[in-house]
Coordinates of C-alpha atoms in Angstrom, one line a residue:
Chain A
M1 CA 19.7 6.6 33.0
R2 CA 22.3 5.2 34.7
R3 CA 19.8 1.5 35.5
F4 CA 18.9 2.5 31.9
S5 CA 22.8 2.0 30.7
R6 CA 23.1 -1.5 33.3
S7 CA 21.1 -2.5 31.2
G8 CA 23.5 -5.0 29.0
T9 CA 20.3 -6.2 26.1
G10 CA 18.5 -2.0 26.7
V11 CA 22.4 -1.0 25.2
G12 CA 22.9 -3.4 22.3
A13 CA 19.6 -2.1 21.4
L14 CA 20.6 1.2 21.3
V15 CA 24.0 0.3 19.6
V16 CA 22.1 -1.4 17.1
L17 CA 19.3 1.7 16.7
V18 CA 22.4 4.0 16.7
V19 CA 23.8 1.9 13.3
I20 CA 20.6 1.9 11.3
G21 CA 19.9 5.5 12.0
L22 CA 22.4 7.0 11.5
S23 CA 23.3 4.5 8.2
S24 CA 20.0 5.8 7.4
A25 CA 20.6 10.0 7.9
F26 CA 24.0 9.9 6.3
A27 CA 22.4 8.1 2.9
P28 CA 23.1 10.9 0.8
T29 CA 27.9 10.7 1.8
L30 CA 27.5 7.4 2.7
A31 CA 25.5 5.3 0.0
P32 CA 27.3 3.4 -2.4
Y33 CA 25.2 4.1 -5.9
D34 CA 22.5 6.6 -6.0
P35 CA 19.1 3.9 -5.2
S36 CA 18.0 4.7 -8.1
R37 CA 19.8 3.6 -10.8
I38 CA 18.8 1.1 -12.6
D39 CA 21.6 -1.0 -14.1
L40 CA 19.6 -3.6 -17.1
F41 CA 23.5 -5.3 -17.2
N42 CA 23.7 -6.1 -14.0
T43 CA 20.2 -7.4 -12.9
L44 CA 19.6 -9.7 -10.2
A45 CA 23.3 -10.2 -9.5
P46 CA 24.9 -12.0 -6.5
P47 CA 26.8 -9.7 -3.1
S48 CA 30.1 -9.2 -4.1
V49 CA 33.0 -6.6 -3.5
N50 CA 30.9 -3.6 -6.2
H51 CA 27.9 -4.5 -4.5
W52 CA 28.0 -6.2 -0.9
L53 CA 24.3 -7.1 -0.9
G54 CA 24.4 -7.7 -5.1
T55 CA 21.2 -5.7 -6.9
D56 CA 18.0 -6.0 -7.3
E57 CA 15.9 -6.5 -10.7
N58 CA 16.6 -3.8 -12.1
G59 CA 20.2 -3.4 -11.1
R60 CA 20.0 -0.7 -8.7
D61 CA 22.0 -1.3 -5.4
V62 CA 20.8 -3.0 -3.0
L63 CA 22.7 -1.8 -0.1
S64 CA 22.0 1.1 -0.6
R65 CA 18.1 1.2 -1.5
L66 CA 19.0 -0.4 1.8
M67 CA 20.4 3.0 4.0
Y68 CA 17.6 5.3 2.0
G69 CA 14.9 3.3 2.4
G70 CA 15.9 3.0 6.2
R71 CA 15.4 7.2 6.2
I72 CA 12.0 6.9 4.8
S73 CA 10.3 3.6 6.7
L74 CA 12.0 5.6 10.4
A75 CA 11.1 8.8 9.1
V76 CA 7.3 7.7 9.0
G77 CA 7.9 5.7 12.4
L78 CA 9.5 8.6 14.5
S79 CA 6.3 10.9 12.4
S80 CA 3.4 8.8 13.1
M81 CA 4.7 7.9 17.0
F82 CA 5.2 12.4 17.5
A83 CA 1.6 12.8 15.7
A84 CA 0.4 9.5 18.1
I85 CA 1.7 10.6 21.2
I86 CA 0.6 14.9 21.1
L87 CA -3.3 13.4 20.5
G88 CA -3.2 9.9 22.6
S89 CA -1.2 12.3 25.7
V90 CA -3.8 15.1 25.4
L91 CA -6.7 13.3 25.5
G92 CA -5.6 11.1 28.0
A93 CA -5.0 14.2 30.2
L94 CA -8.4 15.7 29.2
A95 CA -10.1 12.3 30.2
G96 CA -8.2 12.0 33.8
F97 CA -8.5 15.2 34.7
F98 CA -12.2 16.4 33.8
G99 CA -13.6 12.3 33.9
G100 CA -17.5 12.6 34.4
Y101 CA -18.9 12.7 30.8
V102 CA -15.1 13.1 28.9
D103 CA -13.9 10.4 30.6
S104 CA -16.2 8.5 29.3
I105 CA -17.1 9.5 26.0
I106 CA -12.9 9.6 25.7
S107 CA -12.9 6.4 27.7
R108 CA -15.7 4.4 25.6
V109 CA -14.0 6.3 21.4
I110 CA -10.5 3.9 23.2
D111 CA -12.4 0.7 23.8
G112 CA -14.1 0.9 20.9
M113 CA -10.8 1.6 18.7
L114 CA -9.7 -1.3 20.4
S115 CA -12.1 -3.6 20.0
V116 CA -12.3 -3.6 16.1
P117 CA -9.6 -4.4 13.5
L118 CA -8.3 -0.8 12.4
F119 CA -6.1 -2.8 9.0
F120 CA -9.3 -2.9 7.5
F121 CA -9.7 0.7 8.1
L122 CA -5.4 1.6 7.2
L123 CA -6.4 -0.8 3.8
T124 CA -9.4 1.4 3.9
A125 CA -8.5 4.6 3.7
L126 CA -5.1 4.3 2.4
A127 CA -6.5 3.6 -1.1
L128 CA -9.1 6.2 -0.7
F129 CA -7.2 8.8 0.0
G130 CA -4.2 7.4 -1.7
S131 CA -1.2 7.0 0.3
T132 CA 1.5 9.9 0.3
L133 CA 3.7 10.1 3.0
F134 CA 1.4 12.4 5.3
N135 CA -1.6 10.3 4.3
L136 CA 1.0 7.7 5.8
V137 CA 1.9 9.0 9.0
I138 CA -2.0 10.2 9.3
V139 CA -3.3 7.1 9.4
I140 CA -0.7 5.0 11.8
A141 CA -1.3 7.4 14.2
L142 CA -4.8 7.7 14.2
T143 CA -4.9 3.3 14.8
N144 CA -2.2 3.8 17.1
W145 CA -3.0 6.4 20.1
M146 CA -5.0 4.4 22.1
P147 CA -2.2 3.0 24.6
V148 CA -1.1 6.4 25.2
A149 CA -4.9 7.7 26.0
R150 CA -4.5 4.9 27.9
I151 CA -2.1 5.4 30.4
V152 CA -1.8 8.9 30.3
R153 CA -5.3 9.3 31.9
G154 CA -4.3 6.3 34.3
E155 CA -1.4 8.6 35.4
V156 CA -3.6 12.4 35.6
T157 CA -6.4 10.6 37.2
V158 CA -4.0 9.9 40.8
N159 CA -1.6 13.0 40.3
R160 CA -4.4 15.6 39.9
E161 CA -5.2 14.1 43.4
M162 CA -2.0 15.5 44.2
Q163 CA -1.5 18.6 46.7
Y164 CA 0.1 20.2 44.6
V165 CA -2.7 20.4 42.5
E166 CA -4.5 22.5 45.0
S167 CA -1.6 24.6 45.7
A168 CA -1.5 25.7 42.1
T169 CA -5.2 26.1 42.5
A170 CA -5.1 28.4 45.2
L171 CA -2.3 30.6 43.2
G172 CA -5.1 30.8 40.7
V173 CA -3.4 29.2 37.6
R174 CA -6.1 28.1 35.3
P175 CA -7.7 24.4 35.2
L176 CA -6.3 23.7 32.0
G177 CA -3.1 25.5 32.7
I178 CA -2.1 22.7 35.8
L179 CA -3.2 19.4 33.4
F180 CA -0.8 20.9 30.7
R181 CA 2.3 22.5 32.9
H182 CA 1.9 20.1 35.8
I183 CA 0.4 17.0 35.6
L184 CA 1.5 16.2 32.2
P185 CA 4.4 16.4 32.7
Q186 CA 4.7 13.5 35.8
S187 CA 3.9 11.0 33.2
M188 CA 6.7 12.0 30.6
P189 CA 8.4 8.6 32.0
S190 CA 5.3 6.7 30.5
I191 CA 5.4 8.4 27.7
I192 CA 8.7 8.5 26.1
V193 CA 8.5 4.4 27.1
A194 CA 5.3 4.4 25.7
A195 CA 6.5 5.7 22.5
T196 CA 9.9 3.8 21.9
L197 CA 7.3 0.5 21.2
G198 CA 4.8 2.9 19.4
V199 CA 7.8 3.7 16.8
A200 CA 8.2 -0.5 16.5
Y201 CA 4.4 -0.5 15.8
A202 CA 4.6 2.3 13.6
I203 CA 7.6 0.6 11.7
L204 CA 6.1 -2.6 11.9
T205 CA 2.6 -1.2 9.8
E206 CA 4.4 0.7 7.5
S207 CA 6.4 -1.6 6.6
A208 CA 3.0 -4.0 6.5
L209 CA 0.9 -1.3 4.0
S210 CA 4.2 -1.1 1.5
Y211 CA 4.5 -4.5 1.2
L212 CA 0.8 -5.1 -0.1
G213 CA 0.9 -1.3 -1.9
L214 CA -0.3 0.7 -0.1
G215 CA 2.7 2.3 1.9
V216 CA 5.4 4.2 0.2
R217 CA 5.5 4.3 -3.5
P218 CA 8.2 3.1 -5.6
P219 CA 9.9 4.2 -6.7
T220 CA 10.6 5.3 -3.8
P221 CA 12.7 3.0 -1.4
S222 CA 10.7 1.8 1.8
W223 CA 11.8 -1.6 3.6
G224 CA 8.7 -2.2 2.6
N225 CA 8.1 -2.5 -0.8
M226 CA 11.3 -3.5 -1.3
L227 CA 10.0 -7.2 0.6
S228 CA 7.1 -6.2 -2.6
D229 CA 9.0 -6.3 -5.2
A230 CA 11.3 -8.9 -4.0
R231 CA 8.7 -11.7 -3.0
G232 CA 8.2 -11.6 -7.4
Y233 CA 12.0 -12.8 -7.4
I234 CA 12.1 -15.2 -4.1
W235 CA 12.8 -18.9 -6.6
Q236 CA 15.7 -16.8 -7.8
V237 CA 17.4 -15.4 -5.3
P238 CA 15.4 -15.7 -2.1
M239 CA 18.4 -13.5 -0.3
L240 CA 16.2 -10.9 -1.7
T241 CA 13.5 -10.8 0.4
V242 CA 15.6 -11.9 3.1
Y243 CA 17.7 -8.6 3.9
P244 CA 15.4 -6.0 3.7
G245 CA 12.8 -7.6 6.3
A246 CA 15.8 -8.4 8.6
V247 CA 16.0 -4.9 8.2
I248 CA 13.1 -4.2 9.4
F249 CA 13.3 -6.5 12.4
L250 CA 16.3 -5.3 14.0
A251 CA 15.1 -2.0 14.2
V252 CA 11.1 -3.3 16.0
L253 CA 13.5 -5.0 18.4
A254 CA 15.4 -3.1 19.1
F255 CA 12.8 -0.3 20.0
N256 CA 11.5 -2.8 22.2
A257 CA 14.2 -3.5 24.1
I258 CA 14.9 -0.5 24.2
G259 CA 11.6 0.7 25.5
D260 CA 11.0 -2.5 27.7
A261 CA 14.7 -1.4 28.9
L262 CA 13.3 2.1 29.7
R263 CA 10.5 0.8 31.7
D264 CA 12.8 -1.0 33.7
A265 CA 15.1 1.8 34.5
T266 CA 11.7 4.2 35.2
E267 CA 9.3 1.5 37.5
P268 CA 10.8 1.7 40.9
T269 CA 11.7 -1.6 41.5
Chain T
M1 CA -27.1 -12.0 32.9
T2 CA -29.6 -11.9 31.1
S3 CA -29.5 -7.8 31.5
Y4 CA -26.4 -8.0 31.1
V5 CA -26.5 -9.6 28.0
V6 CA -28.7 -8.0 26.1
R7 CA -26.9 -4.8 28.0
R8 CA -23.5 -6.0 26.2
L9 CA -25.7 -6.9 23.1
V10 CA -27.3 -3.5 22.2
E11 CA -23.2 -1.7 23.1
S12 CA -22.1 -3.8 20.6
L13 CA -24.8 -3.4 17.6
L14 CA -24.2 0.1 18.7
L15 CA -20.1 -0.1 18.2
V16 CA -21.2 -2.2 14.4
L17 CA -23.5 0.6 13.8
V18 CA -20.4 3.2 14.5
V19 CA -18.0 1.4 12.3
T20 CA -19.9 1.2 9.5
M21 CA -20.9 4.9 9.6
V22 CA -17.1 6.1 9.6
T23 CA -15.7 3.3 7.1
F24 CA -18.9 5.1 5.6
A25 CA -18.1 8.0 5.9
L26 CA -14.8 7.5 5.3
I27 CA -15.9 6.1 1.8
N28 CA -18.2 9.6 0.5
S29 CA -15.5 11.9 2.1
A30 CA -13.1 11.1 -0.5
P31 CA -11.5 12.5 -3.8
G32 CA -13.1 11.2 -6.7
G33 CA -16.1 8.9 -4.6
P34 CA -16.5 6.2 -5.6
S35 CA -14.7 4.4 -8.8
I36 CA -17.5 3.1 -11.1
L37 CA -17.7 7.6 -12.0
L38 CA -13.8 7.7 -12.6
D39 CA -14.3 6.3 -16.1
P40 CA -12.7 8.6 -18.3
N41 CA -14.3 7.7 -21.0
M42 CA -17.5 8.3 -20.2
S43 CA -19.6 11.1 -20.7
P44 CA -21.1 13.2 -19.0
A45 CA -24.4 13.2 -18.9
D46 CA -23.5 8.5 -19.2
T47 CA -21.5 9.6 -15.1
A48 CA -24.9 11.5 -14.2
R49 CA -27.5 8.9 -15.3
L50 CA -24.9 6.2 -13.5
R51 CA -24.9 8.2 -10.2
T52 CA -28.6 8.7 -10.0
V53 CA -28.8 4.4 -11.2
Y54 CA -26.2 3.7 -7.8
G55 CA -28.4 7.0 -5.4
L56 CA -24.6 8.6 -5.7
D57 CA -26.9 12.1 -6.2
R58 CA -28.7 11.3 -2.7
P59 CA -27.0 12.9 0.2
V60 CA -24.8 10.7 2.2
P61 CA -26.7 10.2 5.2
E62 CA -29.5 9.3 3.4
Q63 CA -27.4 7.2 1.3
Y64 CA -26.3 5.0 5.0
V65 CA -29.6 4.5 5.0
R66 CA -30.6 3.5 1.8
W67 CA -27.8 1.0 2.6
L68 CA -28.8 -0.6 6.0
G69 CA -31.9 -0.9 5.4
Q70 CA -31.0 -3.1 1.8
L71 CA -29.5 -4.7 4.7
V72 CA -32.2 -5.6 7.2
R73 CA -33.1 -7.4 3.4
G74 CA -30.2 -9.2 3.8
N75 CA -29.4 -7.4 0.3
L76 CA -25.7 -6.4 0.4
G77 CA -25.5 -5.0 -2.8
F78 CA -23.6 -5.4 -6.2
S79 CA -19.7 -5.1 -5.9
L80 CA -18.5 -2.7 -8.6
G81 CA -15.3 -3.5 -10.8
V82 CA -16.7 -7.8 -10.1
G83 CA -20.1 -7.6 -11.0
R84 CA -21.4 -10.1 -8.6
P85 CA -23.5 -9.9 -5.5
V86 CA -21.2 -8.8 -2.2
A87 CA -22.6 -11.8 0.1
E88 CA -21.9 -14.1 -2.8
L89 CA -18.7 -13.5 -3.0
I90 CA -18.6 -13.1 1.5
S91 CA -19.4 -16.4 1.7
S92 CA -17.5 -18.0 -1.4
A93 CA -13.8 -15.5 1.0
L94 CA -15.1 -16.3 4.6
P95 CA -14.4 -20.2 5.5
A96 CA -11.2 -20.1 4.7
T97 CA -10.2 -16.9 6.6
L98 CA -12.2 -19.1 9.6
I99 CA -10.0 -21.6 8.5
L100 CA -6.5 -20.5 9.0
S101 CA -7.3 -17.2 12.0
G102 CA -9.8 -20.6 13.9
S103 CA -6.6 -22.9 13.3
A104 CA -4.0 -20.1 13.9
L105 CA -5.6 -19.7 17.5
A106 CA -5.8 -22.8 18.2
L107 CA -2.3 -23.4 17.1
S108 CA -0.9 -20.7 19.6
L109 CA -4.1 -21.8 22.3
L110 CA -1.8 -25.4 22.6
L111 CA 1.3 -24.2 22.6
A112 CA 1.3 -21.3 24.6
I113 CA -0.2 -22.3 28.0
P114 CA 1.5 -25.5 29.1
L115 CA 4.6 -23.8 27.3
G116 CA 4.4 -20.1 30.1
I117 CA 3.5 -22.1 32.9
L118 CA 5.9 -23.8 32.4
A119 CA 8.2 -20.9 32.1
A120 CA 6.9 -19.7 35.4
V121 CA 7.1 -22.2 36.8
K122 CA 10.4 -23.0 36.3
R123 CA 11.4 -19.0 36.2
G124 CA 14.8 -18.1 35.7
S125 CA 15.3 -21.6 34.2
W126 CA 17.4 -21.9 30.7
F127 CA 14.3 -22.5 29.9
D128 CA 12.3 -20.1 31.2
Q129 CA 14.7 -17.0 28.9
L130 CA 14.5 -19.5 26.2
I131 CA 10.4 -18.9 26.7
T132 CA 10.7 -14.9 27.6
S133 CA 13.6 -14.6 24.5
L134 CA 11.9 -16.2 21.8
S135 CA 8.3 -14.6 22.9
F136 CA 10.0 -11.1 23.2
M137 CA 11.6 -12.2 19.3
G138 CA 8.4 -12.3 17.9
L139 CA 6.3 -10.1 19.1
S140 CA 9.4 -7.2 16.5
L141 CA 8.3 -10.0 14.0
P142 CA 7.4 -8.5 10.7
V143 CA 4.5 -11.4 9.9
F144 CA 4.8 -10.7 6.2
W145 CA 8.4 -11.2 5.9
Y146 CA 9.2 -14.7 8.8
G147 CA 5.6 -15.7 5.9
L148 CA 7.9 -15.1 3.0
M149 CA 11.0 -16.9 5.1
L150 CA 9.8 -20.3 5.8
I151 CA 8.2 -20.2 2.4
I152 CA 12.0 -20.1 1.6
L153 CA 13.0 -22.4 3.5
F154 CA 9.7 -24.9 3.6
S155 CA 8.9 -24.5 -0.7
V156 CA 11.9 -22.6 -2.1
L157 CA 15.1 -25.1 -0.4
L158 CA 13.6 -27.6 1.0
S159 CA 10.2 -28.0 -1.3
W160 CA 8.3 -29.3 1.2
L161 CA 5.4 -27.4 1.4
P162 CA 3.5 -25.1 -1.2
A163 CA 4.5 -21.9 -1.9
G164 CA 0.3 -20.2 -1.7
G165 CA -3.3 -20.9 -2.8
M166 CA -5.3 -24.0 -0.7
Y167 CA -5.4 -26.2 -3.1
T168 CA -3.3 -27.7 -6.0
P169 CA -5.3 -27.4 -9.3
G170 CA -7.1 -30.0 -9.8
N171 CA -6.8 -31.0 -6.0
E172 CA -10.2 -29.3 -5.2
G173 CA -11.4 -30.3 -1.8
S174 CA -8.8 -32.9 -0.7
F175 CA -7.9 -32.4 3.0
P176 CA -4.6 -33.9 3.1
D177 CA -3.8 -31.2 0.5
L178 CA -5.7 -28.1 1.9
M179 CA -3.3 -28.7 5.5
A180 CA -0.5 -29.3 3.2
H181 CA -1.1 -25.3 2.0
L182 CA -2.9 -24.7 4.6
L183 CA 0.7 -25.5 7.4
L184 CA 3.3 -22.4 6.7
P185 CA 0.2 -19.3 7.3
T186 CA -0.7 -21.1 10.0
I187 CA 2.4 -21.1 12.2
T188 CA 3.2 -17.4 10.3
L189 CA 0.3 -16.2 12.2
A190 CA 0.0 -18.4 14.6
T191 CA 3.6 -17.2 16.2
V192 CA 2.3 -13.2 16.4
N193 CA 0.0 -14.1 18.3
L194 CA 1.6 -17.3 20.3
A195 CA 4.7 -14.2 21.1
Q196 CA 1.8 -12.1 23.1
L197 CA 0.1 -14.7 24.3
L198 CA 3.5 -16.7 26.3
R199 CA 4.4 -13.7 27.9
Y200 CA 0.6 -12.7 29.5
T201 CA 0.6 -17.0 30.2
R202 CA 3.7 -16.3 31.8
S203 CA 3.4 -13.2 33.7
A204 CA -0.1 -14.2 34.5
M205 CA 1.1 -17.3 36.1
L206 CA 4.4 -15.3 37.7
G207 CA 1.0 -13.1 39.8
V208 CA -0.9 -15.9 41.0
L209 CA 1.3 -18.3 42.5
K210 CA 2.7 -16.0 44.8
Q211 CA -0.6 -15.5 46.0
D212 CA -2.0 -16.7 49.7
Y213 CA -4.0 -18.9 48.7
V214 CA -1.6 -20.5 46.9
R215 CA 0.9 -21.0 49.4
T216 CA -2.3 -22.6 52.1
A217 CA -2.7 -24.9 49.3
R218 CA 0.7 -25.8 49.2
A219 CA 0.9 -25.6 53.2
K220 CA -1.8 -28.2 52.8
G221 CA 0.9 -30.8 51.3
V222 CA -1.5 -30.4 47.7
H223 CA 1.0 -32.1 45.8
E224 CA 2.6 -29.3 43.2
R225 CA 1.9 -30.4 40.5
N226 CA -2.0 -30.4 41.5
V227 CA -0.8 -26.9 42.9
V228 CA -0.3 -25.8 39.9
T229 CA -3.3 -26.8 37.0
R230 CA -5.5 -27.6 39.6
H231 CA -5.3 -24.3 41.7
A232 CA -3.8 -22.0 39.9
F233 CA -4.0 -21.8 36.7
R234 CA -8.2 -21.1 36.4
T235 CA -6.9 -18.4 38.1
A236 CA -4.0 -17.6 35.9
M237 CA -6.6 -18.7 32.6
I238 CA -8.8 -14.9 33.2
P239 CA -5.8 -12.5 32.0
V240 CA -5.0 -14.7 29.4
L241 CA -8.9 -14.2 28.7
T242 CA -8.9 -11.2 28.5
L243 CA -6.2 -10.6 25.9
V244 CA -7.6 -13.6 23.2
G245 CA -10.3 -11.1 23.5
I246 CA -7.9 -7.9 22.2
L247 CA -6.0 -10.2 20.1
I248 CA -9.2 -10.8 18.5
P249 CA -8.8 -8.3 16.4
R250 CA -5.2 -8.3 15.2
L251 CA -5.9 -12.1 14.0
V252 CA -8.7 -10.5 11.6
G253 CA -5.8 -8.4 10.1
G254 CA -2.5 -10.9 10.7
A255 CA -4.3 -12.5 8.6
A256 CA -5.2 -9.9 5.7
V257 CA -0.7 -10.0 5.9
T258 CA -0.3 -12.9 5.6
E259 CA -3.6 -13.9 3.4
S260 CA -1.4 -12.4 1.2
V261 CA 1.5 -13.9 1.1
F262 CA 0.2 -16.9 0.6
S263 CA -2.1 -16.2 -2.0
W264 CA -5.2 -17.8 0.4
P265 CA -8.4 -17.1 -0.7
G266 CA -9.8 -15.0 2.2
M267 CA -11.2 -12.7 3.2
G268 CA -7.8 -10.3 3.4
R269 CA -7.7 -10.9 0.2
L270 CA -11.2 -10.2 -0.5
A271 CA -10.8 -6.7 1.2
I272 CA -7.3 -5.7 -0.5
A273 CA -8.2 -6.0 -3.4
A274 CA -11.5 -4.2 -2.9
A275 CA -9.8 -1.1 -1.8
F276 CA -7.7 -1.0 -4.8
R277 CA -10.2 -0.4 -7.2
Q278 CA -12.5 1.0 -4.5
D279 CA -15.4 -1.1 -4.3
Y280 CA -17.2 0.5 -2.1
P281 CA -20.5 -2.0 -1.6
T282 CA -17.7 -4.5 -0.6
I283 CA -15.6 -3.3 2.0
M284 CA -18.5 -1.6 3.6
G285 CA -19.6 -6.1 3.2
I286 CA -16.7 -6.7 5.1
T287 CA -15.9 -4.0 7.4
L288 CA -19.5 -5.3 8.7
L289 CA -19.2 -8.8 8.6
V290 CA -16.0 -8.9 9.9
S291 CA -17.6 -6.4 12.8
I292 CA -19.9 -8.6 13.9
I293 CA -17.4 -11.3 14.1
V294 CA -14.4 -9.3 16.6
V295 CA -17.2 -8.0 18.6
I296 CA -19.5 -11.6 18.9
S297 CA -15.6 -13.2 20.0
N298 CA -15.3 -10.2 23.0
L299 CA -18.9 -10.9 24.0
V300 CA -18.6 -14.3 24.0
V301 CA -14.5 -13.6 25.8
D302 CA -16.8 -11.6 28.5
L303 CA -19.5 -14.2 28.9
L304 CA -16.5 -16.4 30.0
Y305 CA -15.4 -15.0 32.8
A306 CA -17.8 -15.8 34.7
R307 CA -17.3 -20.0 34.2
L308 CA -13.4 -19.4 34.6
D309 CA -14.4 -16.7 37.5
P310 CA -16.5 -16.8 40.5
R311 CA -15.7 -13.2 41.1
V312 CA -16.8 -11.7 38.6
T313 CA -21.2 -11.0 38.7
Y314 CA -22.5 -9.1 36.2
R315 CA -24.9 -6.5 36.6

């Protein structure tokens, strides 16, 4: 922790993230307007005292929509990352611990999935099964667990040879108990780093899918679908396109920077 | 060597088969099934007849085998919704995608390799820091937003370049017109790859420059420029090549988003449209072709190793 706090970028990124996180979490109290309140007499308004970032094509307040959109984008990003971490850790741990057939099957799946264009899978799955938030979280997680699995597999392979494993076996702890109670927790630092980078990927993917119309469905605002709405007005009000993407960029940049700083802090130098 | 190539080809073929199987299973497990049967105006009798015509009343594995059988005869089926052969739809969209992805990959390699090497050689300089932070930011950039920002800058504000499409209507086939339309999507797609390639080239080069044989070369009095370009370069390119293999599937995915932002008439847009209208023959055809392209390029990358790294032997 102390080494993390010495990284200026890491701390800066954390501040950015806290600001984005809090303004999204407390959007219902902080947002100046209801994000879906339509005002047809005041559409595409420029920034003003009443509407700090102006209004969109339906006269809805852009700032309020960004705050509410953050709730969805961050929630999808975080929960799909959690699902991916669980799936990746379990599969990686099993592969690393048991080796042999288990390992070669899981490793083949990882390699295979990393070498095919998964974006088409995302498109197809969401178009066919419907873009509910639940489906969105699941499919993003299904394309995001492989890096975690690889890292965990590598570390478990090393740690299972440690002496404490031998002593636990001698004490009569069952193999799976040893794996999940004793060996896997050793990989926590790497899992946290991978998780931070995983959130960045998940937010980017959600926003791209929502931009294409296969992610979060309007009228629920998400950063991605705000961009796809704004696309139609790019010639009249280019700034509408600038805001949501800038927030996505900042949030993703912050997660990546924190992941990097954590990695530098946890890796022995 | 030959046995290695044969084994890799068989493995690649298996991977393609698995990918198409998973896609096929996915399509058939979706609620509602293929969209043509969802027309609410159709009588149940018509629906049943259509199911028989398309073979949808057969078990899913049998349908898959039939699809494979048709495939061997070069028939990808008819698109649902557009009513044209899938092969025709794909072959009219493929060149656009190849042009875009190819030029984006070329541009990112052309920039990343010299800049990454320079950053590594001048480690810690302002140039190195600039490259490092720019590539870090590039990794966090939402592709589609970046494309939209380029449109705002170069099309909306400056009116220098067209905002989308492949040709100005009435100007099809004109090379300068194509270049003007190609520029923004290429930059968009290249930037994200560039960021990763830069990071990789830089760190690979840093690793190699620390090695003993590089020190030996320096000690022998080899000029520093030759140390970098002759001795270190080849070794540093090996991990970079690995990354290119990893980037190709992502390049294809990124191309889909980029094509959609710039209305580029390629496979990505075709795939998105097909996904929307649940046009399963087209989805299957695209999945097949894209996985073949990706698998083949991975194979080529692996074979290139041997040329770059004499330590690699194929078994």
